[in-house]
One Martini backbone bead per residue (centre of mass of N, CA, C, O) as a GRO file, in nm:
protein
  225
    1MET     BB    1  14.025  12.823   9.471
    2GLN     BB    2  13.903  13.121   9.506
    3ARG     BB    3  14.036  13.442   9.397
    4THR     BB    4  14.028  13.776   9.529
    5VAL     BB    5  14.045  14.101   9.437
    6ILE     BB    6  14.136  14.369   9.647
    7GLU     BB    7  14.024  14.723   9.653
    8ARG     BB    8  14.151  15.037   9.790
    9ARG     BB    9  14.062  15.383   9.781
   10PHE     BB   10  14.249  15.700   9.834
   11VAL     BB   11  14.117  16.030   9.875
   12GLU     BB   12  14.151  16.351   9.921
   13PRO     BB   13  13.944  16.563  10.043
   14GLY     BB   14  13.921  16.822   9.806
   15ASN     BB   15  14.209  16.674   9.669
   16PRO     BB   16  14.256  16.501   9.388
   17ALA     BB   17  14.545  16.612   9.295
   18ALA     BB   18  14.716  16.443   9.516
   19GLY     BB   19  14.601  16.168   9.464
   20GLU     BB   20  14.626  15.799   9.483
   21VAL     BB   21  14.565  15.540   9.718
   22ILE     BB   22  14.640  15.183   9.682
   23LEU     BB   23  14.486  14.896   9.823
   24SER     BB   24  14.595  14.556   9.774
   25GLY     BB   25  14.468  14.208   9.725
   26ILE     BB   26  14.435  13.862   9.828
   27GLN     BB   27  14.137  13.646   9.856
   28ARG     BB   28  13.991  13.385   9.981
   29GLU     BB   29  13.671  13.255  10.020
   30ASP     BB   30  13.778  13.092  10.307
   31SER     BB   31  13.915  13.382  10.387
   32VAL     BB   32  14.059  13.676  10.573
   33ALA     BB   33  14.313  13.664  10.436
   34TRP     BB   34  14.600  13.824  10.308
   35THR     BB   35  14.767  13.855   9.992
   36GLU     BB   36  14.961  14.036   9.803
   37ILE     BB   37  15.027  14.309   9.915
   38ARG     BB   38  14.953  14.641   9.791
   39LEU     BB   39  15.111  14.971   9.723
   40THR     BB   40  14.975  15.260   9.552
   41PHE     BB   41  15.075  15.554   9.368
   42GLU     BB   42  14.866  15.800   9.201
   43ASN     BB   43  15.002  16.084   8.980
   44GLY     BB   44  14.992  15.996   8.671
   45ALA     BB   45  15.185  15.821   8.796
   46SER     BB   46  15.329  15.504   8.911
   47GLN     BB   47  15.382  15.386   9.258
   48GLU     BB   48  15.540  15.124   9.414
   49LEU     BB   49  15.534  15.022   9.739
   50PRO     BB   50  15.698  14.885   9.986
   51VAL     BB   51  15.618  14.555  10.143
   52PRO     BB   52  15.757  14.367  10.378
   53GLU     BB   53  15.459  14.257  10.466
   54ASP     BB   54  15.226  14.073  10.237
   55ALA     BB   55  15.076  13.932  10.494
   56GLY     BB   56  14.737  13.913  10.644
   57TYR     BB   57  14.531  14.126  10.847
   58GLN     BB   58  14.361  14.404  10.819
   59PRO     BB   59  14.436  14.612  10.615
   60ARG     BB   60  14.546  14.959  10.674
   61LEU     BB   61  14.494  15.316  10.655
   62TRP     BB   62  14.685  15.615  10.726
   63ILE     BB   63  14.639  15.973  10.656
   64GLY     BB   64  14.906  16.210  10.732
   65SER     BB   65  15.094  16.405  10.959
   66LEU     BB   66  15.445  16.312  11.047
   67THR     BB   67  15.695  16.497  10.888
   68GLY     BB   68  15.491  16.748  10.859
   69ALA     BB   69  15.335  17.009  10.765
   70GLY     BB   70  15.101  16.901  10.519
   71LYS     BB   71  15.146  16.616  10.507
   72ARG     BB   72  15.095  16.285  10.319
   73ASP     BB   73  15.115  16.036  10.501
   74ILE     BB   74  15.178  15.674  10.557
   75LEU     BB   75  14.996  15.413  10.734
   76LEU     BB   76  15.063  15.068  10.753
   77SER     BB   77  14.841  14.805  10.870
   78ILE     BB   78  14.906  14.462  10.994
   79ASP     BB   79  14.789  14.164  11.088
   80SER     BB   80  14.921  13.850  11.176
   81GLY     BB   81  14.736  13.637  11.369
   82GLY     BB   82  14.877  13.589  11.618
   83SER     BB   83  14.892  13.532  11.964
   84GLY     BB   84  15.070  13.812  12.012
   85ALA     BB   85  14.949  14.057  11.847
   86ILE     BB   86  15.113  14.112  11.599
   87GLY     BB   87  15.242  14.369  11.385
   88TYR     BB   88  15.252  14.553  11.073
   89TYR     BB   89  15.460  14.849  11.012
   90THR     BB   90  15.433  15.133  10.780
   91VAL     BB   91  15.615  15.423  10.663
   92TYR     BB   92  15.530  15.696  10.437
   93ALA     BB   93  15.689  15.965  10.290
   94GLU     BB   94  15.640  16.263  10.161
   95GLN     BB   95  15.823  16.315   9.841
   96GLY     BB   96  15.726  16.520   9.644
   97ASP     BB   97  15.574  16.298   9.399
   98GLY     BB   98  15.616  16.089   9.644
   99TYR     BB   99  15.755  15.799   9.817
  100ALA     BB  100  15.908  15.695  10.137
  101LEU     BB  101  16.057  15.470  10.332
  102VAL     BB  102  16.086  15.529  10.711
  103PHE     BB  103  15.920  15.272  10.838
  104SER     BB  104  15.974  14.949  11.011
  105SER     BB  105  15.901  14.690  11.221
  106ASP     BB  106  16.137  14.506  11.135
  107ALA     BB  107  16.357  14.745  11.224
  108TYR     BB  108  16.221  14.764  11.507
  109GLN     BB  109  16.476  14.724  11.785
  110PRO     BB  110  16.455  14.768  12.080
  111ARG     BB  111  16.619  14.753  12.394
  112TYR     BB  112  16.586  14.496  12.646
  113ALA     BB  113  16.538  14.408  13.009
  114ILE     BB  114  16.405  14.116  13.181
  115THR     BB  115  16.388  14.090  13.548
  116TYR     BB  116  16.383  13.899  13.811
  117GLU     BB  117  16.320  13.978  14.159
  118ASN     BB  118  16.337  14.036  14.458
  119GLY     BB  119  16.012  14.090  14.598
  120ARG     BB  120  15.811  14.039  14.370
  121ARG     BB  121  15.963  14.141  14.094
  122VAL     BB  122  16.011  14.343  13.792
  123ARG     BB  123  16.266  14.439  13.571
  124ALA     BB  124  16.244  14.712  13.327
  125ASP     BB  125  16.468  14.773  13.066
  126SER     BB  126  16.566  15.061  12.875
  127LEU     BB  127  16.844  15.091  12.662
  128GLU     BB  128  16.790  15.349  12.487
  129ASN     BB  129  16.730  15.555  12.768
  130GLY     BB  130  16.795  15.448  13.067
  131LYS     BB  131  16.535  15.301  13.173
  132THR     BB  132  16.342  15.204  13.469
  133TYR     BB  133  16.113  14.938  13.576
  134LEU     BB  134  15.866  14.837  13.824
  135ILE     BB  135  15.699  14.520  13.878
  136ASP     BB  136  15.440  14.410  14.061
  137LEU     BB  137  15.359  14.058  14.178
  138SER     BB  138  15.191  14.016  14.453
  139ASP     BB  139  14.889  13.972  14.301
  140LEU     BB  140  14.942  13.711  14.203
  141ASP     BB  141  14.932  13.399  14.174
  142ARG     BB  142  15.040  13.176  14.406
  143THR     BB  143  15.150  12.954  14.222
  144TYR     BB  144  15.334  13.137  14.057
  145LEU     BB  145  15.507  13.247  14.297
  146ASP     BB  146  15.599  12.969  14.427
  147ALA     BB  147  15.775  12.892  14.172
  148LEU     BB  148  15.983  13.148  14.231
  149TYR     BB  149  15.939  13.179  14.550
  150ASP     BB  150  15.990  13.208  14.861
  151ALA     BB  151  15.867  13.298  15.172
  152ASN     BB  152  16.074  13.567  15.147
  153GLY     BB  153  16.091  13.656  14.827
  154ARG     BB  154  16.301  13.469  14.699
  155LEU     BB  155  16.468  13.351  14.452
  156LYS     BB  156  16.528  13.030  14.332
  157ALA     BB  157  16.590  13.147  14.037
  158PRO     BB  158  16.687  13.271  13.761
  159ARG     BB  159  16.485  13.513  13.575
  160SER     BB  160  16.331  13.590  13.254
  161GLY     BB  161  16.218  13.795  12.998
  162ASP     BB  162  16.024  13.984  12.751
  163VAL     BB  163  15.978  14.152  12.424
  164ASN     BB  164  15.767  14.232  12.194
  165PRO     BB  165  15.664  14.330  11.929
  166LEU     BB  166  15.454  14.510  11.773
  167SER     BB  167  15.088  14.563  11.844
  168ALA     BB  168  15.100  14.885  11.809
  169LEU     BB  169  15.038  15.186  11.586
  170LEU     BB  170  14.965  15.523  11.675
  171PRO     BB  171  14.825  15.815  11.610
  172ILE     BB  172  14.931  16.127  11.765
  173ASP     BB  173  14.825  16.472  11.909
  174PRO     BB  174  14.928  16.635  12.182
  175ASP     BB  175  14.959  16.942  12.055
  176GLY     BB  176  14.743  17.014  11.825
  177ASP     BB  177  14.910  17.072  11.522
  178GLY     BB  178  14.869  16.820  11.299
  179VAL     BB  179  15.124  16.667  11.403
  180TYR     BB  180  15.219  16.337  11.425
  181ASP     BB  181  15.268  16.081  11.626
  182LEU     BB  182  15.388  15.769  11.766
  183LEU     BB  183  15.228  15.483  11.931
  184GLY     BB  184  15.391  15.213  12.086
  185PHE     BB  185  15.331  14.861  12.147
  186GLN     BB  186  15.490  14.638  12.398
  187ARG     BB  187  15.500  14.330  12.522
  188ILE     BB  188  15.542  14.208  12.844
  189THR     BB  189  15.707  13.908  12.931
  190GLY     BB  190  15.760  13.622  13.107
  191LEU     BB  191  15.764  13.284  13.111
  192TYR     BB  192  15.560  13.345  12.872
  193ASN     BB  193  15.375  13.481  12.622
  194ALA     BB  194  15.096  13.481  12.800
  195ASP     BB  195  15.272  13.640  13.025
  196GLY     BB  196  15.149  13.931  13.097
  197LEU     BB  197  15.289  14.243  13.255
  198GLY     BB  198  15.281  14.454  13.008
  199ASP     BB  199  15.371  14.783  12.855
  200PHE     BB  200  15.539  14.935  12.619
  201MET     BB  201  15.530  15.300  12.558
  202ASN     BB  202  15.616  15.463  12.253
  203GLN     BB  203  15.715  15.785  12.160
  204LEU     BB  204  15.727  15.899  11.823
  205SER     BB  205  15.936  16.138  11.653
  206TRP     BB  206  16.019  16.354  11.409
  207ARG     BB  207  16.385  16.352  11.350
  208THR     BB  208  16.606  16.415  11.124
  209GLY     BB  209  16.488  16.160  10.931
  210ALA     BB  210  16.350  16.027  11.199
  211PHE     BB  211  16.237  15.821  11.446
  212ALA     BB  212  16.205  15.923  11.789
  213LEU     BB  213  16.246  15.894  12.123
  214VAL     BB  214  16.045  16.102  12.366
  215ASN     BB  215  15.858  15.883  12.512
  216GLN     BB  216  15.783  15.678  12.817
  217TRP     BB  217  15.595  15.384  12.913
  218VAL     BB  218  15.435  15.170  13.164
  219GLY     BB  219  15.189  14.930  13.143
  220ILE     BB  220  14.958  14.795  13.376
  221PHE     BB  221  14.785  14.558  13.558
  222GLY     BB  222  14.525  14.541  13.750
  223ALA     BB  223  14.391  14.488  14.062
  224ARG     BB  224  14.171  14.383  14.273
  225ILE     BB  225  13.993  14.535  14.544
   0.00000   0.00000   0.00000
């Protein structure tokens, strides 16, 4: 089966002296999947940047300021292709004449606790910042609820849910100052992975050498009026 090397080059408009970021990988002729994904920075010398997950779908780059004004940082995003819509995300900070890996979704593991409660609701606890959120289940399918609750809305047995790894990591600039934060989405799941109850949305900002949680929301799915 033929394998084709794909290469995409990124040069800062109007500033070719800043160097070139090269995203490359291998694709078979019968597949849209990428393997052996590589990221290289060339600026006179060549620096190959570590890619923790080097296979997936639709690898793409965003280049902008994440760690300080005027920085040319890199966000690499790769879709896993799995049913949970999980992605692989890596951030490289511009440091001197090269780059350093400063964030990887592999290592990003905030702690949560998802617990079904009496009253047809789920409690979603974020243990990183001590916040709790309540998700109302009363508009869900009756068969689903009857399997969990009695006629008085009391749980028939203890049940818990889970939170998936990152499904999206997006640059946002709420202050409009040109330095971007990251907004990460993590699916809250109930009885099984396809049982989506909402999303934790975490805003991460660069603070003293690392990305820190500065804001958090839970997004829920609306019911029909």
